[in-house]
Amino acid sequence: MTQTADTVTLTDNRTGKQVTLPVLHGAIGPSVIDIRKLYAETGYFTYDPGFTSTGSCESSLTYIDGDEGVLLHRGYAIDELAENSTFPEVCYLLLNGHLPNVKEKEDFESILRRHSMVHEQLTRFYSGFRRDAHPMAVLCGVTGALSAFYHDSIDIDDPYHRMISSHRLIAKIPTIAAMAYKYSTGQPFMYPRNDLSYAENFLYMTFGTPCEPFKVNPILSKAMDKIFILHADHEQNASTSTVRLAGSSGANPFACIAAGIASLWGPAHGGANEAVLKMLEEIGSVSRIPEIVRRAKDKNDNFRLMGFGHRVYKNYDPRAQVMRQTCHEVLGELGIKNEPLLDIAMELEKIALEDPYFVEKKLYPNVDFYSGIILKAMGFPTSMFTVLFAVARTVGWISQWKEMIEDPQQKIGRPRQLYQGQTKRPFIPLAQRG
Ligand code: CMC
C-alpha cells in the first residue's frame, strides 16, 4: 500500500493491478478510505464482520473519541449538556443542529406537549399483550403500530412529514413507555399533563394514579432528565445502524424506530442496564467480587462483567462519569444511606480498574454500569430499564434517520458477504437421498 495525504494506492500482488482510492477527512477523528469503487475496479469486497473498521455514513450529529473518552453532540460535550441543558433542548440540538434560543425552545417544548397524547384506539393494543409481557416487547409492538395511525406524516420525501413524524415519535414514546409499565401493574393509563416538563410528565404518567395528586420530586425529575440526555444519541451503534438500514429501503419512520427498539433490547447493547442490576443482585455481597472477577477473566467461561467494556471507548465512558455522580445525588435525596448494590458496584469498579486483565484490555465502566442503581432507587423495575434507554434514544434514532434521508448520497444499505457454503451441485431427487 502506498499513501499520500488524500489517496491510498493498493497493489494486488497476484495480478500486479493497482487501484488508487480517495482518503476522506472528517472535521475531527480518523480519516477514511473511500472504497466505494473498490469492487468495480478490482473485483474485491472488503471483509469486516462487526464493522470494526467500517464507516457506514457521513454524519454531523455525534462525535466520539473512544481513546480520550470524549462524546460531543453537534460539537457540545456530553458532560456540559448534562450539567447545563435539558433533554428537550438536546432533542432540538440533535434534530436542528443548534441549541434553541428562548423562542425556539418554547415553541419546541410546546410542540412536544401538543403531540404527547396517543390515539385512543392505540390503547387497545395493550390488552392484546399478556400482563407479564416484557415492556420492551410491548414498546416495540406499539411503536411499530404507530405507522398504522399516522398516514398523514409518512411521506418520507416531504420535509414537513419528516419533521412532524420526528416530533410525534419524541413526544409519544414516553407516553407509550409509561403505558407499558401501567399495563404490567394493572393500573389505569395516565394521560399526559401539558403543565409538566418532559421528564416530570414521564414520571407522572409512570408513577401517578388517578386516586391522588402526584407530586414530582424535582431532584428525581432532574436526574431523569439527565439520564435521558446521557442516552440521547451515540453515533452509529447497533440500534442506530439498524434504524438507518431499515430506513434506507424507504420504510416509514415509525417502523424504523420499532426496528431500533428491537436491536437495542439485546444485552450487549441497551439490555445491559438490566443485566448489570441482575448481576449485582446475583453477586449479593462485596466478598464475592473476587470470584466474579475471576469468572469474567476466564476464557472458558462466557460470563462477562456487564456494564464494562465498549466497542468504541477505550477509556472511561464520559456518560458513566456523570451517571456515577447522579447515582450518589439520587440516593442522597432519597435518604438511601446503605445501598448494598452501590457498595458492590463501587468495589467492583475499583477492583476492575486495577486488575491487569481489565487495564490491558481497556475495559472501563460504561453508561449502563450505574444507571440501573439510580433507576431502581427511583422505583423502576429492572424490566423498564431498557425501555427508558429507548425513550431517550428515540431522538438520536430519528435525527440519524432524518440525516440519512436528507443525504444526497443515500442508497439502500446492502452489504455483501464472504460465501463459504456449498458450490453449485446437482439437485438430488428425494428417493435417492440417503
Ligand atoms: N467482561 C470481561 N471481558 C470482556 C468484557 C467484559 N464486560 N468486555 C470485553 N471483554 C474482553 C473480551 O473477552 C475480549 O477478550 P479477548 O481479546 O481476550 O478475546 C476483549 O475484551 C475484547 O472484547 P470484544 O467482545 O471483542 O469487544 P467488542 O467491542 O466486540 O464488545 C461489548 C463490546 C460492549 C459488547 C463488550 O465489552 C461487552 O460484552 N460488555 C458487556 C455488555 C455491556 O456492558 N454492554 C453495554 C455497552 S454500552 C451501552 C450501549 O452502547 O449499548
Tab-separated table of C-alpha atoms and ligand atoms in Angstrom:
chain	number	residue	atom	x	y	z
A	1	MET	CA	0.000	0.000	0.000
A	2	THR	CA	1.327	3.471	-0.821
A	3	GLN	CA	-0.198	6.572	0.598
A	4	THR	CA	-0.470	10.343	0.073
A	5	ALA	CA	-2.490	12.735	2.245
A	6	ASP	CA	-5.563	12.223	0.085
A	7	THR	CA	-5.167	8.798	-1.535
A	8	VAL	CA	-4.018	5.267	-0.881
A	9	THR	CA	-2.847	3.011	-3.669
A	10	LEU	CA	-3.250	-0.727	-3.238
A	11	THR	CA	-1.376	-3.267	-5.319
A	12	ASP	CA	-2.713	-6.771	-5.911
A	13	ASN	CA	0.422	-8.929	-5.548
A	14	ARG	CA	-1.228	-11.680	-7.579
A	15	THR	CA	-2.066	-9.658	-10.702
A	16	GLY	CA	0.079	-6.573	-10.166
A	17	LYS	CA	-3.036	-4.459	-10.753
A	18	GLN	CA	-3.198	-1.174	-8.817
A	19	VAL	CA	-6.114	0.850	-7.554
A	20	THR	CA	-5.961	4.341	-6.107
A	21	LEU	CA	-8.623	5.148	-3.571
A	22	PRO	CA	-9.501	8.582	-2.176
A	23	VAL	CA	-8.928	9.315	1.518
A	24	LEU	CA	-11.687	11.473	3.009
A	25	HIS	CA	-11.058	13.694	6.018
A	26	GLY	CA	-13.703	14.422	8.644
A	27	ALA	CA	-13.940	17.604	10.737
A	28	ILE	CA	-12.183	15.659	13.523
A	29	GLY	CA	-11.347	11.994	14.047
A	30	PRO	CA	-9.683	9.397	11.855
A	31	SER	CA	-9.785	9.788	8.081
A	32	VAL	CA	-11.455	7.096	5.990
A	33	ILE	CA	-10.524	5.272	2.810
A	34	ASP	CA	-13.362	5.643	0.324
A	35	ILE	CA	-13.752	2.106	-1.023
A	36	ARG	CA	-16.978	2.640	-2.961
A	37	LYS	CA	-15.272	1.894	-6.283
A	38	LEU	CA	-13.151	-0.981	-4.971
A	39	TYR	CA	-15.337	-3.816	-6.223
A	40	ALA	CA	-15.993	-2.258	-9.638
A	41	GLU	CA	-12.252	-1.633	-10.169
A	42	THR	CA	-10.722	-4.753	-8.577
A	43	GLY	CA	-13.411	-7.410	-8.096
A	44	TYR	CA	-12.684	-7.446	-4.330
A	45	PHE	CA	-15.078	-6.743	-1.492
A	46	THR	CA	-13.816	-5.789	1.955
A	47	TYR	CA	-14.451	-8.098	4.902
A	48	ASP	CA	-15.308	-6.544	8.267
A	49	PRO	CA	-17.731	-8.576	10.415
A	50	GLY	CA	-18.954	-6.428	13.297
A	51	PHE	CA	-17.956	-3.316	11.295
A	52	THR	CA	-14.923	-2.674	13.494
A	53	SER	CA	-13.164	-0.666	10.760
A	54	THR	CA	-16.076	0.486	8.646
A	55	GLY	CA	-17.636	3.933	8.468
A	56	SER	CA	-21.143	3.437	7.123
A	57	CYS	CA	-22.174	7.043	6.528
A	58	GLU	CA	-21.301	10.702	6.811
A	59	SER	CA	-22.835	12.319	9.893
A	60	SER	CA	-22.780	15.692	11.670
A	61	LEU	CA	-24.644	14.665	14.791
A	62	THR	CA	-22.340	12.971	17.259
A	63	TYR	CA	-18.597	12.595	17.617
A	64	ILE	CA	-16.859	10.059	19.859
A	65	ASP	CA	-13.156	9.873	20.624
A	66	GLY	CA	-13.036	6.484	22.308
A	67	ASP	CA	-9.384	6.766	23.369
A	68	GLU	CA	-9.859	10.083	25.107
A	69	GLY	CA	-13.375	9.326	26.418
A	70	VAL	CA	-14.953	12.238	24.536
A	71	LEU	CA	-18.581	12.444	23.394
A	72	LEU	CA	-19.871	15.516	21.561
A	73	HIS	CA	-23.355	16.222	20.235
A	74	ARG	CA	-23.222	18.819	17.453
A	75	GLY	CA	-19.895	19.885	18.999
A	76	TYR	CA	-21.097	20.191	22.616
A	77	ALA	CA	-19.528	17.940	25.284
A	78	ILE	CA	-21.933	15.484	26.917
A	79	ASP	CA	-20.975	16.462	30.475
A	80	GLU	CA	-21.677	20.144	29.736
A	81	LEU	CA	-25.020	19.258	28.170
A	82	ALA	CA	-25.935	17.031	31.121
A	83	GLU	CA	-24.978	19.779	33.567
A	84	ASN	CA	-26.468	22.835	31.871
A	85	SER	CA	-29.106	21.757	29.402
A	86	THR	CA	-32.442	19.953	29.370
A	87	PHE	CA	-33.498	16.902	27.405
A	88	PRO	CA	-35.889	18.820	25.084
A	89	GLU	CA	-33.037	21.268	24.353
A	90	VAL	CA	-30.762	18.366	23.465
A	91	CYS	CA	-33.541	16.937	21.261
A	92	TYR	CA	-33.783	20.266	19.463
A	93	LEU	CA	-29.998	20.390	19.130
A	94	LEU	CA	-29.787	16.908	17.612
A	95	LEU	CA	-32.684	17.498	15.234
A	96	ASN	CA	-31.796	21.026	14.139
A	97	GLY	CA	-28.032	21.348	14.588
A	98	HIS	CA	-28.006	24.290	17.035
A	99	LEU	CA	-29.111	24.980	20.609
A	100	PRO	CA	-32.514	26.696	20.585
A	101	ASN	CA	-32.926	30.354	21.528
A	102	VAL	CA	-35.660	31.248	24.035
A	103	LYS	CA	-38.443	31.360	21.433
A	104	GLU	CA	-37.306	28.219	19.628
A	105	LYS	CA	-37.127	26.391	22.962
A	106	GLU	CA	-40.639	27.470	23.963
A	107	ASP	CA	-42.060	26.577	20.561
A	108	PHE	CA	-40.345	23.177	20.528
A	109	GLU	CA	-41.479	22.288	24.037
A	110	SER	CA	-45.000	23.310	23.128
A	111	ILE	CA	-44.877	21.066	20.018
A	112	LEU	CA	-43.718	18.112	22.149
A	113	ARG	CA	-46.523	18.764	24.619
A	114	ARG	CA	-49.163	19.000	21.902
A	115	HIS	CA	-48.115	15.648	20.436
A	116	SER	CA	-47.774	13.737	23.708
A	117	MET	CA	-51.183	12.027	23.659
A	118	VAL	CA	-51.637	8.841	21.662
A	119	HIS	CA	-54.665	7.965	19.563
A	120	GLU	CA	-57.264	6.466	21.904
A	121	GLN	CA	-57.502	3.417	19.626
A	122	LEU	CA	-53.821	2.691	20.271
A	123	THR	CA	-54.619	1.966	23.920
A	124	ARG	CA	-56.490	-1.159	22.749
A	125	PHE	CA	-53.229	-2.740	21.556
A	126	TYR	CA	-52.055	-3.162	25.108
A	127	SER	CA	-54.844	-5.545	26.086
A	128	GLY	CA	-53.594	-7.928	23.379
A	129	PHE	CA	-50.393	-8.457	25.372
A	130	ARG	CA	-50.045	-10.748	28.387
A	131	ARG	CA	-49.760	-8.754	31.603
A	132	ASP	CA	-46.349	-10.314	32.213
A	133	ALA	CA	-45.020	-9.373	28.753
A	134	HIS	CA	-41.617	-7.710	28.840
A	135	PRO	CA	-42.234	-3.954	28.397
A	136	MET	CA	-39.622	-3.880	25.592
A	137	ALA	CA	-41.823	-6.318	23.641
A	138	VAL	CA	-44.798	-4.038	24.228
A	139	LEU	CA	-42.827	-0.900	23.345
A	140	CYS	CA	-41.555	-2.454	20.138
A	141	GLY	CA	-45.010	-3.642	19.068
A	142	VAL	CA	-46.901	-0.470	19.919
A	143	THR	CA	-44.296	1.836	18.380
A	144	GLY	CA	-44.407	-0.199	15.169
A	145	ALA	CA	-48.202	0.133	15.248
A	146	LEU	CA	-47.891	3.945	15.137
A	147	SER	CA	-47.328	3.684	11.382
A	148	ALA	CA	-50.924	2.451	11.095
A	149	PHE	CA	-52.150	5.676	12.749
A	150	TYR	CA	-50.230	8.497	11.131
A	151	HIS	CA	-50.734	8.072	7.400
A	152	ASP	CA	-50.680	11.856	7.174
A	153	SER	CA	-46.963	12.044	8.021
A	154	ILE	CA	-45.233	9.081	6.391
A	155	ASP	CA	-44.256	10.559	3.036
A	156	ILE	CA	-40.535	10.374	3.702
A	157	ASP	CA	-39.766	12.631	0.721
A	158	ASP	CA	-41.690	15.510	2.276
A	159	PRO	CA	-39.553	17.510	4.763
A	160	TYR	CA	-42.664	18.600	6.682
A	161	HIS	CA	-43.770	14.983	7.075
A	162	ARG	CA	-40.290	14.004	8.232
A	163	MET	CA	-40.296	16.716	10.872
A	164	ILE	CA	-43.812	16.038	12.135
A	165	SER	CA	-43.101	12.285	12.377
A	166	SER	CA	-39.942	13.105	14.348
A	167	HIS	CA	-41.905	15.306	16.753
A	168	ARG	CA	-44.613	12.685	17.124
A	169	LEU	CA	-42.119	9.971	17.957
A	170	ILE	CA	-40.168	12.021	20.521
A	171	ALA	CA	-43.401	13.261	22.121
A	172	LYS	CA	-45.293	9.962	22.210
A	173	ILE	CA	-42.571	7.497	23.162
A	174	PRO	CA	-42.678	8.411	26.901
A	175	THR	CA	-46.461	8.014	26.864
A	176	ILE	CA	-46.213	4.601	25.182
A	177	ALA	CA	-43.441	3.530	27.586
A	178	ALA	CA	-45.344	4.660	30.686
A	179	MET	CA	-48.437	2.843	29.401
A	180	ALA	CA	-46.373	-0.347	29.015
A	181	TYR	CA	-45.454	-0.040	32.692
A	182	LYS	CA	-49.003	0.738	33.778
A	183	TYR	CA	-50.306	-2.240	31.833
A	184	SER	CA	-47.859	-4.574	33.591
A	185	THR	CA	-49.022	-3.341	37.014
A	186	GLY	CA	-52.747	-3.376	36.176
A	187	GLN	CA	-53.103	0.328	36.971
A	188	PRO	CA	-55.031	2.698	34.671
A	189	PHE	CA	-53.164	4.591	31.973
A	190	MET	CA	-52.433	8.195	32.864
A	191	TYR	CA	-52.976	10.856	30.201
A	192	PRO	CA	-50.022	13.204	29.745
A	193	ARG	CA	-50.121	16.554	31.534
A	194	ASN	CA	-49.081	19.549	29.500
A	195	ASP	CA	-48.140	21.662	32.512
A	196	LEU	CA	-45.214	19.353	33.287
A	197	SER	CA	-41.769	19.141	31.724
A	198	TYR	CA	-40.856	16.127	29.556
A	199	ALA	CA	-39.137	14.258	32.408
A	200	GLU	CA	-41.732	15.271	35.036
A	201	ASN	CA	-44.538	14.158	32.752
A	202	PHE	CA	-42.900	10.788	32.209
A	203	LEU	CA	-42.550	10.234	35.969
A	204	TYR	CA	-46.153	11.371	36.445
A	205	MET	CA	-47.504	9.021	33.751
A	206	THR	CA	-45.441	6.164	35.220
A	207	PHE	CA	-45.923	6.579	38.948
A	208	GLY	CA	-49.043	8.737	39.258
A	209	THR	CA	-52.528	7.293	39.734
A	210	PRO	CA	-55.937	8.938	39.281
A	211	CYS	CA	-56.672	8.423	43.002
A	212	GLU	CA	-54.470	11.135	44.407
A	213	PRO	CA	-52.358	14.123	43.359
A	214	PHE	CA	-48.828	13.184	42.316
A	215	LYS	CA	-46.011	15.483	43.334
A	216	VAL	CA	-42.897	15.107	41.210
A	217	ASN	CA	-39.689	15.278	43.250
A	218	PRO	CA	-37.550	17.941	41.466
A	219	ILE	CA	-34.280	16.097	42.221
A	220	LEU	CA	-35.681	12.923	40.674
A	221	SER	CA	-37.077	14.692	37.601
A	222	LYS	CA	-33.706	16.434	37.155
A	223	ALA	CA	-31.997	13.022	37.400
A	224	MET	CA	-34.471	11.548	34.905
A	225	ASP	CA	-33.799	14.439	32.533
A	226	LYS	CA	-30.026	13.878	32.882
A	227	ILE	CA	-30.402	10.147	32.230
A	228	PHE	CA	-32.373	10.988	29.076
A	229	ILE	CA	-29.643	13.427	27.946
A	230	LEU	CA	-26.908	10.837	28.556
A	231	HIS	CA	-28.677	8.303	26.322
A	232	ALA	CA	-29.870	10.668	23.580
A	233	ASP	CA	-27.509	9.614	20.801
A	234	HIS	CA	-24.336	7.628	20.355
A	235	GLU	CA	-23.159	7.697	16.757
A	236	GLN	CA	-23.513	4.542	14.616
A	237	ASN	CA	-24.175	1.936	17.327
A	238	ALA	CA	-26.128	-1.282	16.626
A	239	SER	CA	-29.641	0.129	17.076
A	240	THR	CA	-28.892	3.351	15.196
A	241	SER	CA	-27.349	1.388	12.345
A	242	THR	CA	-30.459	-0.800	12.408
A	243	VAL	CA	-32.684	2.281	12.099
A	244	ARG	CA	-30.566	3.601	9.228
A	245	LEU	CA	-30.535	0.242	7.446
A	246	ALA	CA	-34.294	-0.210	7.854
A	247	GLY	CA	-34.857	3.367	6.691
A	248	SER	CA	-32.512	3.032	3.715
A	249	SER	CA	-35.146	0.988	1.908
A	250	GLY	CA	-37.648	3.829	2.274
A	251	ALA	CA	-39.532	2.257	5.197
A	252	ASN	CA	-41.623	4.678	7.266
A	253	PRO	CA	-40.011	6.232	10.362
A	254	PHE	CA	-42.315	4.558	12.896
A	255	ALA	CA	-41.401	1.105	11.552
A	256	CYS	CA	-37.702	2.080	11.557
A	257	ILE	CA	-37.803	3.169	15.210
A	258	ALA	CA	-39.532	-0.116	16.126
A	259	ALA	CA	-36.586	-1.892	14.454
A	260	GLY	CA	-34.184	0.227	16.528
A	261	ILE	CA	-36.026	-0.728	19.731
A	262	ALA	CA	-35.685	-4.417	18.821
A	263	SER	CA	-31.948	-4.040	18.280
A	264	LEU	CA	-31.475	-2.062	21.498
A	265	TRP	CA	-33.049	-4.830	23.567
A	266	GLY	CA	-30.031	-7.177	23.392
A	267	PRO	CA	-27.807	-7.468	26.485
A	268	ALA	CA	-24.684	-6.445	24.570
A	269	HIS	CA	-26.392	-3.098	23.837
A	270	GLY	CA	-29.251	-1.363	25.721
A	271	GLY	CA	-30.261	-4.520	27.574
A	272	ALA	CA	-27.005	-4.229	29.545
A	273	ASN	CA	-28.508	-1.885	32.165
A	274	GLU	CA	-30.993	-4.593	33.142
A	275	ALA	CA	-28.229	-7.206	33.039
A	276	VAL	CA	-25.975	-5.088	35.296
A	277	LEU	CA	-28.563	-4.908	38.034
A	278	LYS	CA	-29.272	-8.624	37.816
A	279	MET	CA	-25.532	-9.266	38.021
A	280	LEU	CA	-25.094	-7.015	41.070
A	281	GLU	CA	-28.025	-8.739	42.760
A	282	GLU	CA	-26.557	-12.137	41.959
A	283	ILE	CA	-23.162	-11.115	43.346
A	284	GLY	CA	-25.048	-10.180	46.515
A	285	SER	CA	-22.055	-9.193	48.652
A	286	VAL	CA	-18.686	-7.479	48.287
A	287	SER	CA	-16.962	-10.657	49.479
A	288	ARG	CA	-17.997	-12.472	46.269
A	289	ILE	CA	-16.392	-9.919	43.936
A	290	PRO	CA	-13.002	-11.707	43.550
A	291	GLU	CA	-14.819	-14.847	42.412
A	292	ILE	CA	-16.872	-12.852	39.877
A	293	VAL	CA	-13.811	-11.057	38.541
A	294	ARG	CA	-12.070	-14.426	38.192
A	295	ARG	CA	-15.017	-15.741	36.158
A	296	ALA	CA	-15.033	-12.650	33.921
A	297	LYS	CA	-11.357	-13.273	33.115
A	298	ASP	CA	-11.713	-16.987	32.499
A	299	LYS	CA	-11.515	-17.792	28.770
A	300	ASN	CA	-13.520	-20.973	29.330
A	301	ASP	CA	-16.401	-19.146	30.987
A	302	ASN	CA	-18.564	-16.947	28.789
A	303	PHE	CA	-19.571	-14.768	31.747
A	304	ARG	CA	-18.778	-11.067	31.225
A	305	LEU	CA	-18.857	-8.191	33.664
A	306	MET	CA	-21.970	-6.384	32.490
A	307	GLY	CA	-21.603	-2.610	32.285
A	308	PHE	CA	-17.893	-2.947	31.429
A	309	GLY	CA	-16.213	-2.515	28.072
A	310	HIS	CA	-17.271	-0.750	24.917
A	311	ARG	CA	-16.591	-1.156	21.228
A	312	VAL	CA	-15.504	2.476	20.901
A	313	TYR	CA	-14.480	3.697	24.371
A	314	LYS	CA	-11.066	2.500	25.414
A	315	ASN	CA	-11.218	4.898	28.333
A	316	TYR	CA	-13.803	5.773	30.991
A	317	ASP	CA	-17.157	6.289	29.215
A	318	PRO	CA	-17.855	10.024	29.793
A	319	ARG	CA	-21.536	9.199	30.324
A	320	ALA	CA	-20.603	6.801	33.131
A	321	GLN	CA	-18.778	9.618	34.980
A	322	VAL	CA	-21.955	11.742	35.046
A	323	MET	CA	-24.087	8.693	35.847
A	324	ARG	CA	-21.912	7.815	38.847
A	325	GLN	CA	-22.313	11.302	40.298
A	326	THR	CA	-26.081	11.320	39.592
A	327	CYS	CA	-26.330	7.978	41.348
A	328	HIS	CA	-24.893	9.462	44.554
A	329	GLU	CA	-27.189	12.523	44.256
A	330	VAL	CA	-30.327	10.414	43.825
A	331	LEU	CA	-29.522	8.021	46.653
A	332	GLY	CA	-28.704	11.040	48.864
A	333	GLU	CA	-32.010	12.731	48.010
A	334	LEU	CA	-33.937	9.564	48.714
A	335	GLY	CA	-32.105	9.141	52.010
A	336	ILE	CA	-30.724	5.758	50.965
A	337	LYS	CA	-27.569	5.522	53.064
A	338	ASN	CA	-26.875	1.842	52.725
A	339	GLU	CA	-27.462	0.522	49.248
A	340	PRO	CA	-25.620	-2.819	49.110
A	341	LEU	CA	-25.776	-2.806	45.298
A	342	LEU	CA	-23.970	0.540	45.179
A	343	ASP	CA	-21.317	-0.779	47.568
A	344	ILE	CA	-20.849	-3.813	45.315
A	345	ALA	CA	-20.743	-1.636	42.184
A	346	MET	CA	-18.131	0.730	43.627
A	347	GLU	CA	-15.930	-2.099	44.863
A	348	LEU	CA	-16.272	-3.943	41.559
A	349	GLU	CA	-15.328	-0.818	39.664
A	350	LYS	CA	-12.304	-0.259	41.929
A	351	ILE	CA	-11.040	-3.809	41.524
A	352	ALA	CA	-11.677	-3.956	37.796
A	353	LEU	CA	-9.908	-0.631	37.195
A	354	GLU	CA	-6.796	-2.004	38.914
A	355	ASP	CA	-6.858	-5.550	37.554
A	356	PRO	CA	-4.294	-6.101	34.740
A	357	TYR	CA	-6.879	-8.005	32.622
A	358	PHE	CA	-9.258	-5.036	32.534
A	359	VAL	CA	-6.455	-2.467	32.333
A	360	GLU	CA	-4.740	-4.186	29.383
A	361	LYS	CA	-7.996	-4.695	27.505
A	362	LYS	CA	-9.058	-1.142	28.364
A	363	LEU	CA	-12.346	-2.273	29.837
A	364	TYR	CA	-13.883	0.636	31.741
A	365	PRO	CA	-17.379	1.106	33.197
A	366	ASN	CA	-19.849	2.155	30.521
A	367	VAL	CA	-23.087	4.160	30.705
A	368	ASP	CA	-25.074	1.162	31.891
A	369	PHE	CA	-22.962	0.440	34.949
A	370	TYR	CA	-24.547	2.942	37.336
A	371	SER	CA	-27.852	3.720	35.612
A	372	GLY	CA	-29.623	0.612	36.951
A	373	ILE	CA	-28.903	1.534	40.568
A	374	ILE	CA	-30.380	5.010	40.033
A	375	LEU	CA	-33.431	3.675	38.223
A	376	LYS	CA	-34.041	1.039	40.882
A	377	ALA	CA	-33.836	3.704	43.601
A	378	MET	CA	-36.349	5.808	41.650
A	379	GLY	CA	-38.794	2.909	41.730
A	380	PHE	CA	-38.466	1.456	38.222
A	381	PRO	CA	-38.496	-2.334	37.923
A	382	THR	CA	-35.477	-3.769	36.094
A	383	SER	CA	-37.608	-4.710	33.081
A	384	MET	CA	-38.202	-0.973	32.461
A	385	PHE	CA	-34.515	-0.007	32.332
A	386	THR	CA	-34.009	-0.659	28.629
A	387	VAL	CA	-37.371	0.967	27.926
A	388	LEU	CA	-36.025	4.190	29.435
A	389	PHE	CA	-32.951	3.902	27.230
A	390	ALA	CA	-35.274	3.572	24.226
A	391	VAL	CA	-37.313	6.626	25.261
A	392	ALA	CA	-34.151	8.709	25.357
A	393	ARG	CA	-32.548	7.219	22.230
A	394	THR	CA	-35.612	7.851	20.068
A	395	VAL	CA	-34.378	11.371	19.337
A	396	GLY	CA	-30.973	10.044	18.274
A	397	TRP	CA	-32.524	7.400	16.043
A	398	ILE	CA	-34.931	9.789	14.375
A	399	SER	CA	-32.299	12.513	13.908
A	400	GLN	CA	-29.969	9.957	12.299
A	401	TRP	CA	-32.834	8.684	10.130
A	402	LYS	CA	-33.643	12.234	9.009
A	403	GLU	CA	-29.991	12.965	8.285
A	404	MET	CA	-29.789	9.806	6.174
A	405	ILE	CA	-32.921	10.577	4.153
A	406	GLU	CA	-31.646	14.131	3.530
A	407	ASP	CA	-28.197	12.896	2.423
A	408	PRO	CA	-27.974	13.090	-1.392
A	409	GLN	CA	-25.522	10.151	-1.348
A	410	GLN	CA	-28.033	7.912	0.430
A	411	LYS	CA	-28.567	4.456	-1.093
A	412	ILE	CA	-30.263	1.322	0.145
A	413	GLY	CA	-27.903	-0.398	2.617
A	414	ARG	CA	-26.840	-3.711	1.110
A	415	PRO	CA	-23.658	-5.299	2.462
A	416	ARG	CA	-22.060	-8.240	0.651
A	417	GLN	CA	-20.556	-11.408	2.139
A	418	LEU	CA	-17.749	-13.917	2.008
A	419	TYR	CA	-19.584	-17.038	0.848
A	420	GLN	CA	-18.319	-20.251	2.475
A	421	GLY	CA	-21.169	-22.623	1.605
A	422	GLN	CA	-21.540	-25.380	-0.986
A	423	THR	CA	-20.574	-24.605	-4.546
A	424	LYS	CA	-23.128	-25.432	-7.257
A	425	ARG	CA	-24.251	-29.073	-7.189
A	426	PRO	CA	-26.996	-31.057	-8.954
A	427	PHE	CA	-30.385	-31.485	-7.304
A	428	ILE	CA	-30.897	-34.945	-5.704
A	429	PRO	CA	-34.397	-36.411	-6.113
A	430	LEU	CA	-35.998	-37.408	-2.759
A	431	ALA	CA	-35.863	-41.151	-3.444
A	432	GLN	CA	-32.079	-41.013	-3.971
A	433	ARG	CA	-31.260	-39.099	-0.743
A	434	GLY	CA	-29.588	-41.250	1.925
B	1	CMC	N1	-16.059	-8.575	30.815
B	1	CMC	C1	-14.984	-9.387	30.596
B	1	CMC	N2	-14.248	-9.382	29.458
B	1	CMC	C2	-14.638	-8.536	28.498
B	1	CMC	C3	-15.742	-7.676	28.639
B	1	CMC	C4	-16.463	-7.717	29.851
B	1	CMC	N3	-17.514	-6.926	30.046
B	1	CMC	N4	-15.906	-6.952	27.503
B	1	CMC	C5	-14.931	-7.343	26.686
B	1	CMC	N5	-14.163	-8.292	27.264
B	1	CMC	C6	-12.961	-8.918	26.700
B	1	CMC	C7	-13.346	-9.968	25.661
B	1	CMC	O1	-13.454	-11.251	26.219
B	1	CMC	C8	-12.208	-9.849	24.672
B	1	CMC	O2	-11.112	-10.566	25.191
B	1	CMC	P1	-10.061	-11.284	24.179
B	1	CMC	O3	-9.459	-10.176	23.358
B	1	CMC	O4	-9.090	-11.961	25.100
B	1	CMC	O5	-10.868	-12.255	23.363
B	1	CMC	C9	-11.825	-8.366	24.693
B	1	CMC	O6	-12.255	-7.893	25.997
B	1	CMC	C10	-12.499	-7.544	23.608
B	1	CMC	O7	-13.899	-7.797	23.646
B	1	CMC	P2	-14.818	-7.866	22.362
B	1	CMC	O8	-16.041	-8.666	22.700
B	1	CMC	O9	-14.024	-8.264	21.188
B	1	CMC	O10	-15.201	-6.327	22.226
B	1	CMC	P3	-16.443	-5.734	21.436
B	1	CMC	O11	-16.055	-4.348	21.070
B	1	CMC	O12	-16.894	-6.654	20.364
B	1	CMC	O13	-17.600	-5.709	22.561
B	1	CMC	C11	-19.087	-5.017	24.245
B	1	CMC	C12	-18.026	-4.579	23.225
B	1	CMC	C13	-19.728	-3.766	24.862
B	1	CMC	C14	-20.199	-5.834	23.540
B	1	CMC	C15	-18.411	-5.878	25.350
B	1	CMC	O14	-17.431	-5.118	26.016
B	1	CMC	C16	-19.425	-6.447	26.349
B	1	CMC	O15	-19.992	-7.515	26.095
B	1	CMC	N6	-19.650	-5.734	27.507
B	1	CMC	C17	-20.667	-6.162	28.443
B	1	CMC	C18	-22.048	-5.711	27.961
B	1	CMC	C19	-22.262	-4.225	28.129
B	1	CMC	O16	-21.975	-3.656	29.160
B	1	CMC	N7	-22.830	-3.596	27.083
B	1	CMC	C20	-23.187	-2.178	27.102
B	1	CMC	C21	-22.407	-1.367	26.115
B	1	CMC	S1	-22.558	0.393	26.445
B	1	CMC	C22	-24.207	0.767	26.132
B	1	CMC	C23	-24.556	0.686	24.701
B	1	CMC	O17	-23.951	1.396	23.899
B	1	CMC	O18	-25.474	-0.072	24.371
